């Protein structure tokens, strides 16, 4: 079920402006509604069994009434009438039980019919489109040129007609009249108007949903166009990460990147994750921050340099973390330590600290992502991960892990694990792997997240909320979906601007996926996110309400700042799926009395100085 909501934006400078969002899935989605129907059917069946059981007891009750006639003749007639009503063929207990069973069966049939019809229509449409696109790819350059020429002619005709309709001349007036005729209810009038040039339009910025429908067909065309035989059936039926057409194209790109790297003698380093020193940004709810005053870049160089020297001496990844932290100006030692950490609100804040308190919301957490991107001396570098330990009033502990998106766009793996290589690896990652194979195939972006949680001291059974932007969202979903990482009790995931439709997560994990109407990155997997009760997708319209002035170019639409604003504006949107997720998040992280400690970790691919890559 997809619903559009418009509500006031609490962070909008203009009180009259609002935010328009489309919500898909979650507690108010189609799948959840169908499950509600099935639960109602089950409840009706249980009620029918109880009524049938009571109906079987009515003869015994009638016998008791007959026996009581001797000592209470005045009340016996009324009791007999009541028993007769219980045995009525129209309104009795047995008849009511029969109707309850029939209603339950009808509800089940309705839910099954809707789900089956929806699935059949989608499968038939997909089969036709994918088969045609693949056949077109196999047809060769002559067919591509012919169809491309026709497409260009039609596009040119539409643009010219659109231009003419805007000219303040009799010709322009005629085109506007013809354009109006294209909306006629008469098919013949519509066809004639279109033939005379009506219905033209000026080219504009397409929204992401329109592009989403063309991603898989384009991938199928590309796979069909490649030399050699190709089977279209896996493209039609392929579901899940690693089997979709876009994943197959990503696998080809990844293979090509590895061939180029091998030919160039470019070797990939081992992933090392270390505690990170940094100047702290503004804290979230329930935290106090202690600025250490050191330039961010210098601290990063200290940390990575310490990791490299420790790695060259043969230390393990955990040892590398300790070595780097010991060597970086008092970073601390042992897992989970970092210099100048954010301390809990209950502690006495140091001089100059900024304290705040409140209930964690999705907007609070997403606002933390921007600081993890490389930006001079005050923002993140390499593969930063922020881990926050939240201690709830009852003494139990929860965790928040925040990870950014791609910061290195080179096709060859460098020192930054948040690079194109990790993106391609996550796109091609298979769903059914043994724990050993899963660990070996794990992208370094996910590996950085995993090691950061280990260094922070996350214990089995402690709830974890994982949040990521773009590639970071892929890594967050990868962590939540990987059975080999079940030692981390991931209970909620927030992704912003991430193509995660093909990643399946356990039913107990609540997920909020936020996208903007013109961000092309979330649609790179070529399909909408699934409509299931535990996954809510919110698409914010950048052309309406308070976002009407937002630039619609791909960079602005995908910007983490745009997403931070979008999350901040969702608080007043009265959608049951969004509200349910926020409620679940609050239960995981506790209320306003929770306190938190934040630390940062940096991942880097490190090479052995003496002997090449370890």
XYZ file of C-alpha atoms in Angstrom:
614
model
C 0.000 0.000 0.000
C 1.353 3.392 -0.976
C -0.024 6.487 0.695
C 0.810 10.156 0.282
C 0.727 12.433 3.303
C 1.126 16.158 3.628
C 1.932 17.662 6.985
C 3.490 20.759 8.487
C 7.247 20.661 8.760
C 8.359 21.427 12.281
C 11.748 22.692 11.099
C 10.354 24.854 8.298
C 10.924 28.600 8.628
C 7.577 29.217 6.921
C 4.780 27.879 9.171
C 2.503 27.463 6.187
C 4.878 25.236 4.265
C 4.664 21.477 4.568
C 6.292 18.290 3.434
C 4.790 15.827 0.956
C 5.865 12.230 1.308
C 4.846 8.893 -0.142
C 4.972 6.009 2.336
C 5.331 2.428 1.169
C 5.278 -0.687 3.342
C 5.656 -0.831 7.103
C 2.943 -1.251 9.698
C 0.392 0.466 7.433
C 1.474 -1.184 4.174
C -0.341 -3.651 1.935
C 1.424 -6.724 3.316
C 0.679 -5.651 6.870
C -2.973 -5.094 5.917
C -3.170 -8.547 4.360
C -1.621 -10.040 7.479
C -4.222 -8.188 9.547
C -6.931 -9.805 7.397
C -5.445 -13.241 8.006
C -5.182 -12.581 11.735
C -8.828 -11.505 11.730
C -9.702 -14.739 9.923
C -7.859 -16.757 12.568
C -9.710 -14.885 15.323
C -13.053 -15.637 13.630
C -12.170 -19.327 13.441
C -11.296 -19.421 17.129
C -14.582 -17.681 17.883
C -16.434 -20.207 15.705
C -14.851 -23.093 17.644
C -15.917 -21.535 20.937
C -19.467 -21.044 19.634
C -19.598 -24.623 18.363
C -18.370 -25.879 21.722
C -21.065 -23.841 23.475
C -23.668 -25.185 21.026
C -22.795 -28.724 22.036
C -23.489 -27.814 25.642
C -27.003 -26.444 24.963
C -28.803 -29.858 25.231
C -27.344 -30.335 28.709
C -28.537 -26.863 29.671
C -32.034 -27.693 28.393
C -31.977 -30.819 30.545
C -31.131 -28.733 33.608
C -33.986 -26.341 32.779
C -36.440 -29.255 32.507
C -35.300 -30.601 35.864
C -35.707 -27.145 37.404
C -39.305 -26.803 36.207
C -40.503 -28.780 39.251
C -39.113 -26.352 41.835
C -39.300 -23.103 39.772
C -42.285 -23.332 37.420
C -42.584 -19.547 37.135
C -39.134 -19.044 35.567
C -39.047 -22.193 33.460
C -40.856 -20.742 30.391
C -38.393 -17.842 30.077
C -35.424 -20.209 30.424
C -36.872 -22.559 27.787
C -37.366 -19.632 25.373
C -33.728 -18.587 25.872
C -32.535 -22.129 25.167
C -34.698 -22.305 22.080
C -33.055 -19.133 20.778
C -29.634 -20.766 21.260
C -30.760 -23.643 19.032
C -32.313 -21.422 16.331
C -31.348 -22.405 12.792
C -30.978 -18.716 11.882
C -29.519 -17.027 14.975
C -28.464 -19.912 17.221
C -24.956 -20.721 18.367
C -24.403 -23.340 15.672
C -25.627 -21.046 12.897
C -23.457 -18.187 14.169
C -20.437 -20.491 14.281
C -21.071 -21.513 10.678
C -21.271 -17.879 9.565
C -18.061 -17.062 11.453
C -16.219 -19.883 9.648
C -17.570 -18.675 6.303
C -16.440 -15.113 7.046
C -12.977 -16.360 8.021
C -12.690 -18.329 4.787
C -13.805 -15.278 2.809
C -11.159 -13.099 4.444
C -8.454 -15.648 3.667
C -9.614 -15.940 0.051
C -9.642 -12.167 -0.345
C -6.100 -11.823 1.041
C -4.806 -14.701 -1.086
C -6.526 -13.411 -4.211
C -5.095 -9.921 -3.790
C -1.571 -11.185 -3.142
C -1.759 -13.721 -5.974
C -3.190 -11.267 -8.503
C -0.635 -8.616 -7.572
C 2.216 -11.101 -7.913
C 0.954 -12.536 -11.218
C 0.529 -9.130 -12.829
C 3.997 -8.000 -11.714
C 5.594 -11.267 -12.885
C 3.881 -11.154 -16.288
C 4.853 -7.525 -16.858
C 8.429 -8.176 -15.785
C 8.736 -11.235 -18.038
C 7.558 -9.287 -21.070
C 9.771 -6.265 -20.457
C 12.915 -8.241 -19.593
C 12.513 -10.625 -22.545
C 12.049 -7.723 -24.960
C 15.012 -5.766 -23.563
C 17.285 -8.815 -23.681
C 16.194 -9.675 -27.236
C 16.818 -6.084 -28.277
C 20.332 -6.338 -26.856
C 20.991 -9.524 -28.788
C 19.642 -7.949 -32.021
C 22.871 -6.027 -32.544
C 23.946 -2.495 -33.479
C 21.671 -2.180 -36.527
C 18.532 -2.672 -34.433
C 19.900 -0.365 -31.729
C 20.491 2.386 -34.261
C 17.065 1.986 -35.882
C 15.168 2.077 -32.607
C 17.394 4.831 -31.253
C 16.650 6.951 -34.330
C 12.910 6.490 -33.902
C 13.206 7.409 -30.209
C 15.157 10.564 -31.059
C 12.571 11.593 -33.653
C 9.718 11.147 -31.194
C 11.605 13.034 -28.495
C 12.438 15.836 -30.928
C 8.820 16.065 -32.062
C 7.674 16.351 -28.448
C 10.207 19.066 -27.625
C 9.454 21.102 -30.770
C 5.735 20.879 -30.098
C 6.303 21.973 -26.515
C 8.346 24.959 -27.652
C 5.761 26.001 -30.242
C 2.950 25.838 -27.709
C 4.783 28.425 -25.587
C 5.227 30.944 -28.418
C 2.715 33.880 -28.117
C 1.659 33.661 -31.778
C -1.333 32.225 -33.673
C 0.781 29.095 -34.298
C 1.367 28.783 -30.569
C -2.338 29.196 -29.873
C -3.094 26.487 -32.413
C -0.642 24.098 -30.743
C -2.139 24.802 -27.345
C -5.580 23.975 -28.736
C -4.285 20.775 -30.281
C -2.589 19.915 -27.006
C -5.890 20.304 -25.174
C -7.497 17.940 -27.695
C -5.057 15.205 -26.680
C -6.982 15.007 -23.398
C -10.279 14.269 -25.154
C -12.289 11.222 -24.163
C -12.695 10.346 -27.839
C -9.798 8.079 -28.920
C -10.045 9.257 -32.533
C -9.745 12.914 -31.469
C -6.774 12.111 -29.254
C -4.991 10.253 -32.054
C -5.646 13.029 -34.584
C -4.448 15.711 -32.163
C -1.271 13.766 -31.427
C -0.620 13.276 -35.176
C -0.804 17.050 -35.685
C 1.826 17.681 -33.011
C -0.224 18.082 -29.870
C 0.784 16.758 -26.493
C 4.340 18.025 -26.703
C 6.235 18.876 -23.547
C 9.457 20.531 -22.555
C 12.235 18.294 -21.247
C 12.532 18.381 -17.486
C 14.328 16.627 -14.667
C 12.886 13.094 -14.434
C 11.963 11.780 -11.037
C 13.705 8.722 -9.677
C 10.607 6.498 -9.784
C 10.476 6.863 -13.575
C 14.136 5.938 -13.872
C 13.658 2.971 -11.552
C 11.413 1.241 -14.092
C 14.116 1.482 -16.754
C 17.111 0.256 -14.729
C 16.486 -3.501 -14.963
C 15.475 -3.381 -18.673
C 18.643 -1.404 -19.436
C 20.727 -3.975 -17.548
C 18.978 -6.786 -19.460
C 19.711 -5.007 -22.757
C 23.349 -4.585 -21.775
C 23.707 -8.258 -20.818
C 22.058 -9.282 -24.098
C 24.383 -6.993 -26.046
C 27.535 -8.603 -24.648
C 29.302 -11.165 -26.851
C 28.436 -14.812 -26.361
C 25.229 -16.673 -25.479
C 23.077 -15.386 -22.652
C 20.052 -16.858 -20.870
C 17.206 -14.455 -20.169
C 15.423 -16.691 -17.647
C 17.624 -15.771 -14.636
C 16.981 -12.115 -15.460
C 13.211 -12.663 -15.353
C 13.101 -14.704 -12.172
C 16.187 -13.385 -10.398
C 15.287 -11.986 -7.010
C 17.447 -10.768 -4.192
C 20.866 -9.216 -4.066
C 23.362 -10.942 -6.346
C 20.825 -12.361 -8.835
C 19.129 -9.242 -10.227
C 20.214 -7.875 -13.634
C 21.831 -4.852 -12.028
C 23.824 -7.143 -9.734
C 25.068 -9.096 -12.748
C 26.204 -5.887 -14.396
C 27.934 -4.880 -11.160
C 29.677 -8.281 -11.136
C 31.010 -7.599 -14.637
C 32.299 -4.182 -13.549
C 33.891 -5.699 -10.461
C 35.542 -8.402 -12.542
C 36.853 -5.811 -14.967
C 38.218 -3.732 -12.089
C 40.073 -6.746 -10.721
C 41.546 -7.545 -14.135
C 42.773 -3.967 -14.519
C 44.228 -4.035 -10.998
C 46.040 -7.311 -11.722
C 47.397 -6.018 -15.022
C 48.635 -2.835 -13.344
C 50.196 -4.710 -10.441
C 47.850 -2.951 -8.027
C 47.460 -5.035 -4.881
C 44.763 -4.634 -2.291
C 45.616 -3.996 1.347
C 44.199 -5.721 4.415
C 41.452 -3.967 6.325
C 42.551 -2.506 9.665
C 40.174 -0.645 11.980
C 41.495 1.607 14.735
C 40.027 3.896 17.367
C 39.992 7.429 16.049
C 40.824 10.782 17.592
C 38.727 13.630 16.342
C 37.268 17.026 17.145
C 33.744 16.265 18.307
C 30.679 17.696 16.577
C 27.483 18.689 18.305
C 26.250 15.759 20.424
C 22.931 13.973 20.188
C 20.344 13.462 22.933
C 21.722 12.622 26.345
C 25.403 13.260 25.542
C 28.166 15.699 26.424
C 31.002 16.400 24.030
C 34.632 17.128 24.838
C 36.538 18.829 21.981
C 40.171 17.715 21.955
C 41.184 20.587 19.708
C 43.470 18.611 17.414
C 43.194 18.986 13.625
C 41.188 16.086 12.212
C 43.581 15.275 9.365
C 46.630 15.127 11.628
C 44.825 12.778 13.993
C 43.836 10.533 11.064
C 47.405 10.387 9.839
C 48.576 9.400 13.320
C 45.973 6.654 13.584
C 46.543 5.183 10.133
C 50.300 5.488 10.482
C 50.201 3.586 13.739
C 48.046 0.887 12.127
C 50.440 0.537 9.209
C 53.525 0.178 11.408
C 51.793 -2.316 13.686
C 50.582 -4.265 10.641
C 54.094 -4.338 9.192
C 55.329 -6.004 12.360
C 52.818 -8.808 11.899
C 50.171 -7.811 14.466
C 46.541 -8.879 14.077
C 43.759 -6.448 13.327
C 42.860 -6.162 16.982
C 46.516 -5.562 17.845
C 46.676 -2.964 15.115
C 43.843 -1.135 16.789
C 45.664 -1.178 20.116
C 48.945 -0.161 18.531
C 47.388 2.737 16.706
C 45.540 3.949 19.764
C 48.640 3.700 21.956
C 50.705 5.635 19.445
C 48.277 8.444 18.689
C 48.803 10.935 21.501
C 47.068 9.110 24.294
C 44.231 7.613 22.311
C 43.795 5.006 24.983
C 44.234 1.265 24.761
C 41.972 -1.711 24.429
C 38.792 -2.244 22.537
C 36.359 0.609 22.514
C 38.684 3.351 23.696
C 39.159 6.651 21.963
C 40.588 9.959 22.989
C 38.203 12.662 24.013
C 35.090 10.469 23.943
C 31.615 11.779 24.351
C 30.753 11.077 27.981
C 27.414 10.237 29.519
C 25.112 13.036 30.561
C 25.114 11.746 34.115
C 28.849 12.439 34.499
C 30.270 15.810 35.402
C 30.903 17.498 32.062
C 34.438 18.780 31.547
C 35.185 22.426 30.991
C 33.739 23.694 27.729
C 31.537 20.621 27.205
C 28.142 20.957 25.531
C 25.450 18.806 27.137
C 22.045 17.847 25.772
C 19.307 15.360 26.561
C 16.224 14.006 24.882
C 14.697 10.999 23.190
C 16.581 9.677 20.164
C 14.706 9.990 16.879
C 15.623 8.918 13.355
C 16.314 12.578 12.512
C 18.778 12.883 15.427
C 20.787 9.916 14.216
C 20.800 10.760 10.511
C 22.077 14.252 11.391
C 25.275 12.550 12.614
C 26.211 11.221 9.151
C 27.383 14.487 7.585
C 30.333 14.768 9.956
C 31.703 11.408 8.777
C 32.486 12.594 5.248
C 35.936 13.949 4.275
C 35.858 17.730 4.462
C 38.994 19.562 5.464
C 40.177 19.249 9.041
C 36.902 18.991 10.923
C 35.137 16.127 9.168
C 35.778 12.454 8.644
C 38.345 10.779 6.469
C 38.819 7.261 5.156
C 36.271 4.775 6.491
C 34.887 6.430 9.592
C 32.230 4.801 11.775
C 30.563 6.452 14.759
C 29.446 4.128 17.561
C 27.291 5.370 20.440
C 26.675 3.372 23.614
C 23.244 4.225 25.040
C 22.601 3.323 28.668
C 18.893 3.243 29.413
C 17.412 4.146 32.818
C 16.996 0.466 33.736
C 20.746 -0.118 33.283
C 20.496 -2.048 30.030
C 22.632 -1.002 27.061
C 21.815 -0.328 23.415
C 24.082 0.783 20.576
C 23.908 3.083 17.545
C 26.348 2.650 14.659
C 26.479 5.338 11.953
C 28.383 4.911 8.707
C 28.699 7.230 5.671
C 28.573 6.512 1.953
C 31.130 6.389 -0.821
C 34.048 8.784 -0.447
C 36.480 7.260 -2.996
C 35.168 6.806 -6.551
C 38.229 5.087 -8.017
C 37.545 1.708 -9.637
C 40.740 0.343 -8.067
C 40.740 -0.440 -4.327
C 42.732 2.133 -2.401
C 43.134 2.830 1.313
C 39.524 3.933 1.844
C 37.125 0.987 2.387
C 34.143 3.209 1.534
C 34.929 3.099 -2.162
C 33.496 1.896 -5.453
C 34.953 -1.571 -4.864
C 32.881 -1.985 -1.683
C 29.798 -0.702 -3.525
C 30.201 -3.276 -6.301
C 30.937 -6.068 -3.823
C 27.780 -5.281 -1.867
C 25.746 -5.198 -5.073
C 27.026 -8.635 -6.104
C 26.957 -10.273 -2.687
C 25.030 -13.556 -2.733
C 22.320 -14.310 -0.217
C 23.089 -18.016 0.485
C 26.667 -18.293 1.753
C 28.237 -20.384 4.478
C 29.611 -18.399 7.445
C 33.161 -18.905 6.166
C 32.317 -17.849 2.612
C 30.272 -14.912 3.905
C 33.240 -13.629 5.899
C 35.567 -14.042 2.920
C 33.169 -12.226 0.552
C 32.345 -9.458 3.002
C 32.856 -5.973 1.603
C 35.335 -3.822 3.493
C 32.632 -1.210 4.145
C 30.739 -3.850 6.125
C 33.974 -5.147 7.635
C 34.753 -1.675 8.989
C 31.337 -1.540 10.605
C 31.743 -5.006 12.120
C 35.187 -4.332 13.571
C 34.079 -0.950 14.941
C 31.254 -2.637 16.848
C 33.668 -5.242 18.176
C 36.162 -2.595 19.294
C 33.375 -0.598 20.953
C 32.566 -3.621 23.104
C 29.116 -4.609 21.858
C 28.022 -7.750 23.719
C 25.723 -10.471 22.316
C 22.092 -9.677 23.048
C 22.576 -5.920 23.293
C 20.253 -4.179 20.798
C 21.970 -2.404 17.905
C 20.602 0.287 15.578
C 22.598 0.658 12.349
C 22.326 3.791 10.201
C 23.924 4.561 6.849
C 23.810 6.887 3.862
C 24.164 5.510 0.315
C 26.892 2.832 0.483
C 26.627 3.015 4.269
C 22.988 1.944 4.029
C 24.014 -1.068 1.949
C 26.588 -1.991 4.594
C 24.018 -1.542 7.375
C 21.542 -3.840 5.630
C 24.317 -6.318 4.865
C 25.161 -6.491 8.574
C 21.504 -6.981 9.521
C 20.945 -9.693 6.901
C 24.125 -11.783 7.374
C 23.471 -14.897 9.524
C 27.208 -15.177 10.216
C 26.963 -11.854 12.087
C 24.006 -12.882 14.254
C 26.122 -12.193 17.355
C 25.104 -8.561 16.807
C 21.469 -8.155 17.824
C 20.506 -5.689 15.093
C 16.967 -4.559 15.863
C 16.613 -1.503 13.610
C 18.173 -0.128 10.429
C 17.870 3.350 8.925
C 19.055 3.881 5.362
C 19.022 7.172 3.462
C 19.594 7.237 -0.275
C 20.524 3.546 -0.494
C 19.587 0.892 -3.121
C 18.572 -1.879 -0.704
C 15.466 -3.443 -2.291
C 17.251 -6.744 -2.953
C 18.519 -7.309 0.597
C 16.265 -9.423 2.804
C 16.403 -8.871 6.553
C 14.856 -10.935 9.377
C 11.259 -10.152 10.276
C 12.197 -8.874 13.742
C 14.445 -6.123 12.320
C 12.604 -2.819 11.807
C 13.868 -0.779 8.845
C 13.209 2.795 7.729
C 14.329 3.612 4.182
C 14.274 7.306 3.270
C 14.579 8.440 -0.345
C 14.005 11.694 -2.205
C 11.916 11.982 -5.334
C 14.883 12.852 -7.598
C 17.690 10.800 -6.039
C 18.786 8.212 -8.609
C 21.022 6.207 -6.245
C 18.225 4.357 -4.357
C 16.759 3.131 -7.679
C 19.995 1.624 -9.021
C 18.745 -1.828 -8.024
C 15.833 -1.391 -10.443
C 12.945 -2.211 -8.127
C 10.992 -0.669 -5.264
C 11.662 -1.724 -1.710
C 9.437 -4.613 -0.613
C 6.059 -3.864 0.933
C 6.476 -5.830 4.157
C 5.423 -4.945 7.721
C 8.962 -4.459 9.060
C 10.241 -2.186 6.256
C 8.927 1.353 5.755
C 9.995 3.373 2.721
C 9.457 7.138 2.770
C 9.934 9.147 -0.431
C 10.129 12.909 0.101
C 8.909 15.060 -2.802
C 11.563 17.695 -3.575
C 9.181 19.652 -5.793
C 6.537 20.427 -3.160
C 6.160 22.098 0.203
C 9.229 23.331 2.014
C 11.507 21.445 -0.401
C 10.133 23.146 -3.525
C 13.291 25.213 -3.966
C 15.705 22.304 -3.610
C 17.963 21.831 -6.661
C 16.957 18.663 -8.505
C 20.398 17.729 -9.791
C 21.626 14.246 -8.763
C 24.224 15.582 -6.297
C 21.804 17.797 -4.373
C 19.029 15.191 -4.380
C 21.461 12.609 -2.934
C 23.171 14.964 -0.497
C 23.218 13.881 3.126
C 22.275 17.466 4.026
C 19.081 17.109 1.961
C 18.299 13.871 3.758
C 18.990 15.432 7.149
C 16.439 18.146 6.337
C 13.996 15.505 5.070
C 14.202 13.469 8.291
C 13.766 16.603 10.349
C 10.548 17.388 8.475
C 8.917 13.989 9.020
C 7.980 14.548 12.644
C 4.574 16.022 11.801
C 3.628 13.501 9.100
C 0.768 11.439 10.527
C 1.561 8.129 8.900
C 1.108 4.916 10.910
C 4.169 3.208 9.411
C 6.509 6.115 10.224
C 5.041 6.524 13.693
C 5.370 2.801 14.382
C 9.051 2.867 13.439
C 9.740 5.878 15.669
C 7.963 4.126 18.526
C 10.072 0.996 18.021
C 13.240 3.103 17.878
C 12.318 4.838 21.131
C 11.740 1.492 22.835
C 15.150 0.238 21.677
C 17.081 3.336 22.768
C 15.077 4.354 25.817
C 13.498 7.651 26.748
C 14.878 11.076 27.644
C 16.666 9.751 30.742
C 19.041 7.575 28.705
C 22.685 8.627 28.609
C 25.252 7.912 25.937
C 28.943 7.694 25.140
C 30.172 8.152 21.574
C 33.445 7.027 20.013
C 34.794 6.982 16.485
C 36.678 4.348 14.519
C 38.570 4.503 11.258
C 38.989 1.721 8.725
C 41.774 1.616 6.155
C 43.293 -0.900 3.780
C 46.889 -1.184 4.934
C 49.872 -2.692 3.121
C 52.905 -4.290 4.708
C 55.723 -1.789 4.215
C 58.409 -4.457 3.996
C 56.750 -7.324 2.189
C 53.959 -5.859 0.076
C 50.365 -6.561 0.967
C 49.725 -8.747 3.963
